[in-house]
Amino acid sequence: MLIKGAILIVVLSTCIYYIKHQYSTSTGDFTSENKHKSNSSSHEDIDAVKVQLLSKEEVAEYVTEEKLYLCILGHVFDVTKGKGYYKKGETYHGFVGRDGTRAFVSGNFTDEGFTDDIDNITGAEAVELNNWLDFYQTNYVFKGKLIGRFFDPNGTPTKYWHEFQTKLKQAEEGSEEMLQEKMKYPPCNIAWSQDEGTRVWCSTKSGGIERDWAGVPRKFYQVGAESYRCACVNLDTKGVTLDTSGRQGNLAQYDNCDPRASSCYVVNEED
């Protein structure tokens, strides 16, 4: 999978039940610590009151340094105070002026990737999106709802929003199993640059999960799914091999990547 866009470091750190988002002032990246339970009731508070409704055209006007709006799951936030991250030429500018919900979990920072279409997301991705919504509600000013996929012209949640909530609830109910999976196969760190392409790597803190091993990057496939995420795998785990011939259970190696390397480039890789 090729990730295109501005230079990006995304620490994929969904920790299911517990998460706390904060800025890293030294890098400007977003990180997560699995300390607090996600507060989905705060979203219900927003949805319960009458708020401003904005069209896609109106939101698209807020892309200057004087005023920057970002949308996630149909919720509009003023991120102007974070213009060091969101203004033109900066890492997260692609999210501004539109609802790019899917890119928060796909890592696809192309115009095609910045979409509010979240059909076929996994339960874990629904939890991660909910955590991002918590982050923006905590750190930025909520401005209203975007008329479209998640809210109708009256501000009423659509069928699409309710489907997301159902998937989120199901994921949270099964979160203990998901947490165990994340602990066993923590998410990789992912970075993209125009000169070098996409890099995936593992560390003892990647995925927001501290441990005494770093691991090696592998494609991790959910049961019954053709899509995958990058996971850090402990080579000492029973059943893990260095065999490069296709998929081994839920795992597969990246092409042109040393099976023992903790970091590698996956330029122009597609399934």
mmCIF file of C-alpha atoms in Angstrom:
data_model
loop_
_atom_site.group_PDB
_atom_site.id
_atom_site.type_symbol
_atom_site.label_atom_id
_atom_site.label_comp_id
_atom_site.label_asym_id
_atom_site.label_seq_id
_atom_site.Cartn_x
_atom_site.Cartn_y
_atom_site.Cartn_z
ATOM 1 C CA MET A 1 0.000 0.000 0.000
ATOM 2 C CA LEU A 2 1.445 3.337 -1.010
ATOM 3 C CA ILE A 3 0.703 6.243 1.313
ATOM 4 C CA LYS A 4 0.945 9.596 -0.478
ATOM 5 C CA GLY A 5 0.808 13.121 0.904
ATOM 6 C CA ALA A 6 2.826 15.430 3.112
ATOM 7 C CA ILE A 7 5.559 13.951 5.315
ATOM 8 C CA LEU A 8 3.659 11.933 7.870
ATOM 9 C CA ILE A 9 4.358 10.011 11.014
ATOM 10 C CA VAL A 10 1.294 8.247 12.296
ATOM 11 C CA VAL A 11 1.531 6.184 15.438
ATOM 12 C CA LEU A 12 -1.343 3.756 15.042
ATOM 13 C CA SER A 13 -2.221 3.304 18.652
ATOM 14 C CA THR A 14 -5.765 2.149 19.200
ATOM 15 C CA CYS A 15 -5.885 0.549 22.639
ATOM 16 C CA ILE A 16 -9.593 -0.419 22.559
ATOM 17 C CA TYR A 17 -11.013 0.462 25.997
ATOM 18 C CA TYR A 18 -8.480 2.986 27.185
ATOM 19 C CA ILE A 19 -6.946 5.910 25.332
ATOM 20 C CA LYS A 20 -5.715 9.429 25.958
ATOM 21 C CA HIS A 21 -4.661 11.690 23.081
ATOM 22 C CA GLN A 22 -2.078 14.396 23.561
ATOM 23 C CA TYR A 23 0.305 16.553 21.544
ATOM 24 C CA SER A 24 4.008 15.822 21.497
ATOM 25 C CA THR A 25 5.386 19.354 21.554
ATOM 26 C CA SER A 26 8.754 18.280 20.233
ATOM 27 C CA THR A 27 7.472 16.636 17.039
ATOM 28 C CA GLY A 28 3.922 17.833 16.534
ATOM 29 C CA ASP A 29 2.771 14.226 16.202
ATOM 30 C CA PHE A 30 -0.286 12.793 17.878
ATOM 31 C CA THR A 31 0.297 9.993 20.340
ATOM 32 C CA SER A 32 -1.941 7.832 22.481
ATOM 33 C CA GLU A 33 -1.573 6.374 25.934
ATOM 34 C CA ASN A 34 -3.863 3.536 27.005
ATOM 35 C CA LYS A 35 -4.919 5.100 30.297
ATOM 36 C CA HIS A 36 -8.484 6.349 29.982
ATOM 37 C CA LYS A 37 -11.673 4.908 28.584
ATOM 38 C CA SER A 38 -13.040 6.645 25.495
ATOM 39 C CA ASN A 39 -15.977 8.880 26.420
ATOM 40 C CA SER A 40 -18.570 8.298 23.698
ATOM 41 C CA SER A 41 -21.277 9.935 25.848
ATOM 42 C CA SER A 42 -19.688 13.325 25.128
ATOM 43 C CA HIS A 43 -20.601 12.848 21.464
ATOM 44 C CA GLU A 44 -24.183 12.213 22.513
ATOM 45 C CA ASP A 45 -24.140 15.548 24.371
ATOM 46 C CA ILE A 46 -23.143 17.308 21.149
ATOM 47 C CA ASP A 47 -25.797 15.496 19.138
ATOM 48 C CA ALA A 48 -28.496 16.270 21.712
ATOM 49 C CA VAL A 49 -28.307 20.054 21.333
ATOM 50 C CA LYS A 50 -29.175 22.287 18.405
ATOM 51 C CA VAL A 51 -25.986 23.276 16.617
ATOM 52 C CA GLN A 52 -24.943 25.091 13.473
ATOM 53 C CA LEU A 53 -25.335 23.130 10.244
ATOM 54 C CA LEU A 54 -22.733 23.621 7.525
ATOM 55 C CA SER A 55 -22.647 22.519 3.900
ATOM 56 C CA LYS A 56 -19.593 20.996 2.234
ATOM 57 C CA GLU A 57 -19.150 24.234 0.294
ATOM 58 C CA GLU A 58 -19.136 26.299 3.484
ATOM 59 C CA VAL A 59 -16.599 24.060 5.212
ATOM 60 C CA ALA A 60 -14.377 24.151 2.106
ATOM 61 C CA GLU A 61 -13.964 27.920 2.576
ATOM 62 C CA TYR A 62 -12.106 27.474 5.873
ATOM 63 C CA VAL A 63 -8.680 26.517 4.554
ATOM 64 C CA THR A 64 -6.674 29.692 5.257
ATOM 65 C CA GLU A 65 -4.286 30.421 8.124
ATOM 66 C CA GLU A 66 -6.888 32.828 9.518
ATOM 67 C CA LYS A 67 -9.488 30.070 9.854
ATOM 68 C CA LEU A 68 -9.073 26.310 9.498
ATOM 69 C CA TYR A 69 -11.943 23.828 9.814
ATOM 70 C CA LEU A 70 -11.612 20.042 9.938
ATOM 71 C CA CYS A 71 -14.372 17.425 9.861
ATOM 72 C CA ILE A 72 -14.478 13.909 11.233
ATOM 73 C CA LEU A 73 -17.588 11.718 11.252
ATOM 74 C CA GLY A 74 -19.628 14.754 10.195
ATOM 75 C CA HIS A 75 -18.506 16.836 13.196
ATOM 76 C CA VAL A 76 -16.846 20.163 12.350
ATOM 77 C CA PHE A 77 -13.999 21.576 14.456
ATOM 78 C CA ASP A 78 -12.056 24.838 14.316
ATOM 79 C CA VAL A 79 -8.392 23.759 14.339
ATOM 80 C CA THR A 80 -6.966 27.238 13.713
ATOM 81 C CA LYS A 81 -5.006 27.221 16.975
ATOM 82 C CA GLY A 82 -3.148 24.188 15.638
ATOM 83 C CA LYS A 83 -2.228 25.849 12.347
ATOM 84 C CA GLY A 84 1.363 24.756 12.842
ATOM 85 C CA TYR A 85 0.074 21.301 11.916
ATOM 86 C CA TYR A 86 -2.859 22.178 9.632
ATOM 87 C CA LYS A 87 -1.864 25.173 7.492
ATOM 88 C CA LYS A 88 -0.854 24.735 3.861
ATOM 89 C CA GLY A 89 2.387 22.813 3.504
ATOM 90 C CA GLU A 90 2.146 21.161 6.917
ATOM 91 C CA THR A 91 1.635 17.500 7.740
ATOM 92 C CA TYR A 92 -2.127 17.439 8.329
ATOM 93 C CA HIS A 93 -3.288 20.100 5.866
ATOM 94 C CA GLY A 94 -5.052 17.489 3.748
ATOM 95 C CA PHE A 95 -7.696 17.056 6.445
ATOM 96 C CA VAL A 96 -8.708 20.731 6.344
ATOM 97 C CA GLY A 97 -11.837 21.955 4.558
ATOM 98 C CA ARG A 98 -13.508 18.562 4.215
ATOM 99 C CA ASP A 99 -14.497 15.368 5.973
ATOM 100 C CA GLY A 100 -11.550 13.010 5.519
ATOM 101 C CA THR A 101 -12.670 10.492 8.125
ATOM 102 C CA ARG A 102 -11.407 7.405 6.302
ATOM 103 C CA ALA A 103 -7.826 8.696 6.146
ATOM 104 C CA PHE A 104 -7.579 8.654 9.953
ATOM 105 C CA VAL A 105 -7.502 4.848 9.838
ATOM 106 C CA SER A 106 -6.377 4.076 6.280
ATOM 107 C CA GLY A 107 -3.259 6.263 6.152
ATOM 108 C CA ASN A 108 -4.165 7.064 2.526
ATOM 109 C CA PHE A 109 -3.351 10.769 2.275
ATOM 110 C CA THR A 110 -4.425 11.249 -1.339
ATOM 111 C CA ASP A 111 -7.516 13.147 -2.505
ATOM 112 C CA GLU A 112 -9.146 9.764 -2.986
ATOM 113 C CA GLY A 113 -8.188 8.729 0.534
ATOM 114 C CA PHE A 114 -9.630 11.851 2.186
ATOM 115 C CA THR A 115 -13.227 10.647 2.125
ATOM 116 C CA ASP A 116 -16.090 10.248 4.584
ATOM 117 C CA ASP A 117 -16.973 6.841 3.119
ATOM 118 C CA ILE A 118 -16.254 4.345 5.888
ATOM 119 C CA ASP A 119 -18.063 1.327 4.488
ATOM 120 C CA ASN A 120 -16.389 -1.950 5.437
ATOM 121 C CA ILE A 121 -14.234 -0.554 8.240
ATOM 122 C CA THR A 122 -13.373 -3.035 10.965
ATOM 123 C CA GLY A 123 -14.555 -2.824 14.554
ATOM 124 C CA ALA A 124 -11.053 -1.809 15.637
ATOM 125 C CA GLU A 125 -11.084 1.019 13.089
ATOM 126 C CA ALA A 126 -14.474 2.194 14.389
ATOM 127 C CA VAL A 127 -12.978 2.397 17.883
ATOM 128 C CA GLU A 128 -9.986 4.315 16.558
ATOM 129 C CA LEU A 129 -12.216 6.822 14.745
ATOM 130 C CA ASN A 130 -14.214 7.311 17.923
ATOM 131 C CA ASN A 131 -10.973 8.001 19.789
ATOM 132 C CA TRP A 132 -9.999 10.625 17.192
ATOM 133 C CA LEU A 133 -13.407 12.256 17.618
ATOM 134 C CA ASP A 134 -12.754 12.372 21.372
ATOM 135 C CA PHE A 135 -9.388 13.991 20.687
ATOM 136 C CA TYR A 136 -10.822 16.829 18.603
ATOM 137 C CA GLN A 137 -13.690 17.438 20.989
ATOM 138 C CA THR A 138 -11.217 17.702 23.881
ATOM 139 C CA ASN A 139 -8.630 19.893 22.156
ATOM 140 C CA TYR A 140 -10.522 22.059 19.651
ATOM 141 C CA VAL A 141 -13.710 24.107 19.320
ATOM 142 C CA PHE A 142 -16.746 22.251 18.002
ATOM 143 C CA LYS A 143 -18.427 24.399 15.318
ATOM 144 C CA GLY A 144 -21.335 22.288 14.121
ATOM 145 C CA LYS A 145 -22.424 19.400 11.949
ATOM 146 C CA LEU A 146 -21.654 18.795 8.299
ATOM 147 C CA ILE A 147 -24.734 18.175 6.169
ATOM 148 C CA GLY A 148 -24.172 15.010 4.198
ATOM 149 C CA ARG A 149 -23.311 11.424 4.979
ATOM 150 C CA PHE A 150 -23.712 11.499 8.770
ATOM 151 C CA PHE A 151 -26.304 14.268 9.308
ATOM 152 C CA ASP A 152 -29.261 15.358 7.194
ATOM 153 C CA PRO A 153 -30.221 19.018 6.452
ATOM 154 C CA ASN A 154 -32.061 19.151 9.793
ATOM 155 C CA GLY A 155 -29.028 17.927 11.723
ATOM 156 C CA THR A 156 -30.638 14.568 12.408
ATOM 157 C CA PRO A 157 -28.242 11.602 12.477
ATOM 158 C CA THR A 158 -28.566 9.508 9.323
ATOM 159 C CA LYS A 159 -28.740 5.756 8.901
ATOM 160 C CA TYR A 160 -25.017 5.869 8.128
ATOM 161 C CA TRP A 161 -24.258 7.450 11.522
ATOM 162 C CA HIS A 162 -26.387 4.849 13.315
ATOM 163 C CA GLU A 163 -24.606 2.038 11.458
ATOM 164 C CA PHE A 164 -21.282 3.425 12.655
ATOM 165 C CA GLN A 165 -22.579 3.578 16.234
ATOM 166 C CA THR A 166 -23.756 -0.032 16.016
ATOM 167 C CA LYS A 167 -20.366 -1.202 14.771
ATOM 168 C CA LEU A 168 -18.656 0.814 17.511
ATOM 169 C CA LYS A 169 -20.851 -0.706 20.220
ATOM 170 C CA GLN A 170 -20.223 -4.227 18.955
ATOM 171 C CA ALA A 171 -16.488 -3.569 18.887
ATOM 172 C CA GLU A 172 -16.460 -2.179 22.425
ATOM 173 C CA GLU A 173 -18.427 -5.179 23.696
ATOM 174 C CA GLY A 174 -15.736 -7.436 22.265
ATOM 175 C CA SER A 175 -12.927 -5.099 23.246
ATOM 176 C CA GLU A 176 -11.150 -7.470 25.625
ATOM 177 C CA GLU A 177 -10.470 -9.863 22.763
ATOM 178 C CA MET A 178 -9.416 -6.966 20.526
ATOM 179 C CA LEU A 179 -7.101 -5.630 23.217
ATOM 180 C CA GLN A 180 -5.418 -9.012 23.523
ATOM 181 C CA GLU A 181 -4.886 -9.011 19.759
ATOM 182 C CA LYS A 182 -3.343 -5.526 19.884
ATOM 183 C CA MET A 183 -1.074 -6.561 22.737
ATOM 184 C CA LYS A 184 0.120 -9.602 20.787
ATOM 185 C CA TYR A 185 0.420 -7.747 17.463
ATOM 186 C CA PRO A 186 0.915 -4.010 18.216
ATOM 187 C CA PRO A 187 0.488 -1.565 15.295
ATOM 188 C CA CYS A 188 3.634 -0.418 13.498
ATOM 189 C CA ASN A 189 4.849 3.134 13.141
ATOM 190 C CA ILE A 190 4.279 4.413 9.592
ATOM 191 C CA ALA A 191 5.925 7.348 7.825
ATOM 192 C CA TRP A 192 5.829 8.670 4.276
ATOM 193 C CA SER A 193 8.076 11.072 2.404
ATOM 194 C CA GLN A 194 8.201 12.016 -1.247
ATOM 195 C CA ASP A 195 11.875 11.077 -1.567
ATOM 196 C CA GLU A 196 11.812 7.720 0.201
ATOM 197 C CA GLY A 197 8.214 6.522 0.003
ATOM 198 C CA THR A 198 6.520 4.569 2.787
ATOM 199 C CA ARG A 199 8.458 3.298 5.777
ATOM 200 C CA VAL A 200 7.101 0.893 8.406
ATOM 201 C CA TRP A 201 9.006 0.130 11.593
ATOM 202 C CA CYS A 202 8.674 -1.290 15.078
ATOM 203 C CA SER A 203 9.903 -0.067 18.454
ATOM 204 C CA THR A 204 9.297 -0.970 22.085
ATOM 205 C CA LYS A 205 6.537 1.677 22.190
ATOM 206 C CA SER A 206 4.980 1.445 18.726
ATOM 207 C CA GLY A 207 1.206 1.287 18.712
ATOM 208 C CA GLY A 208 1.163 2.973 22.124
ATOM 209 C CA ILE A 209 1.900 -0.414 23.705
ATOM 210 C CA GLU A 210 5.046 -0.474 25.831
ATOM 211 C CA ARG A 211 6.835 -3.815 25.908
ATOM 212 C CA ASP A 212 10.303 -5.354 26.247
ATOM 213 C CA TRP A 213 10.549 -6.332 22.568
ATOM 214 C CA ALA A 214 10.359 -4.299 19.352
ATOM 215 C CA GLY A 215 9.417 -6.919 16.783
ATOM 216 C CA VAL A 216 9.433 -6.889 12.997
ATOM 217 C CA PRO A 217 6.798 -5.417 10.643
ATOM 218 C CA ARG A 218 4.339 -7.806 9.029
ATOM 219 C CA LYS A 219 1.014 -7.546 7.216
ATOM 220 C CA PHE A 220 -1.728 -8.619 9.618
ATOM 221 C CA TYR A 221 -4.996 -9.803 8.052
ATOM 222 C CA GLN A 222 -8.278 -9.945 9.953
ATOM 223 C CA VAL A 223 -10.130 -13.246 9.568
ATOM 224 C CA GLY A 224 -12.127 -13.212 6.339
ATOM 225 C CA ALA A 225 -10.719 -9.860 5.179
ATOM 226 C CA GLU A 226 -8.452 -9.053 2.251
ATOM 227 C CA SER A 227 -7.271 -5.754 3.730
ATOM 228 C CA TYR A 228 -4.472 -5.682 6.283
ATOM 229 C CA ARG A 229 -2.740 -3.447 8.781
ATOM 230 C CA CYS A 230 0.931 -3.287 9.679
ATOM 231 C CA ALA A 231 1.640 -5.179 12.899
ATOM 232 C CA CYS A 232 4.799 -5.696 14.937
ATOM 233 C CA VAL A 233 5.515 -9.389 15.436
ATOM 234 C CA ASN A 234 7.764 -10.947 18.048
ATOM 235 C CA LEU A 235 9.955 -13.507 16.273
ATOM 236 C CA ASP A 236 10.039 -15.541 19.492
ATOM 237 C CA THR A 237 6.269 -16.096 19.278
ATOM 238 C CA LYS A 238 5.309 -19.708 18.668
ATOM 239 C CA GLY A 239 4.346 -20.316 15.048
ATOM 240 C CA VAL A 240 6.074 -17.225 13.628
ATOM 241 C CA THR A 241 8.502 -18.139 10.859
ATOM 242 C CA LEU A 242 10.899 -16.411 8.490
ATOM 243 C CA ASP A 243 9.261 -18.112 5.510
ATOM 244 C CA THR A 244 8.720 -15.551 2.732
ATOM 245 C CA SER A 245 6.361 -17.689 0.617
ATOM 246 C CA GLY A 246 2.988 -16.010 0.947
ATOM 247 C CA ARG A 247 0.680 -15.721 3.935
ATOM 248 C CA GLN A 248 1.335 -17.658 7.125
ATOM 249 C CA GLY A 249 -1.994 -17.747 8.953
ATOM 250 C CA ASN A 250 -2.958 -14.104 9.567
ATOM 251 C CA LEU A 251 0.540 -12.854 8.758
ATOM 252 C CA ALA A 252 2.481 -12.107 5.594
ATOM 253 C CA GLN A 253 5.827 -10.456 4.969
ATOM 254 C CA TYR A 254 6.314 -7.240 3.051
ATOM 255 C CA ASP A 255 7.968 -7.605 -0.337
ATOM 256 C CA ASN A 256 11.625 -6.581 -0.529
ATOM 257 C CA CYS A 257 11.900 -6.457 3.255
ATOM 258 C CA ASP A 258 14.449 -8.455 5.234
ATOM 259 C CA PRO A 259 12.358 -10.837 7.409
ATOM 260 C CA ARG A 260 14.515 -9.946 10.442
ATOM 261 C CA ALA A 261 14.516 -6.167 9.886
ATOM 262 C CA SER A 262 12.672 -3.950 12.362
ATOM 263 C CA SER A 263 12.307 -1.251 9.684
ATOM 264 C CA CYS A 264 11.776 -1.345 5.933
ATOM 265 C CA TYR A 265 10.420 0.622 2.974
ATOM 266 C CA VAL A 266 7.340 -0.610 1.133
ATOM 267 C CA VAL A 267 7.293 1.712 -1.875
ATOM 268 C CA ASN A 268 4.568 1.065 -4.468
ATOM 269 C CA GLU A 269 3.424 -2.076 -2.707
ATOM 270 C CA GLU A 270 -0.069 -3.234 -3.533
ATOM 271 C CA ASP A 271 -1.970 -6.404 -2.801
#
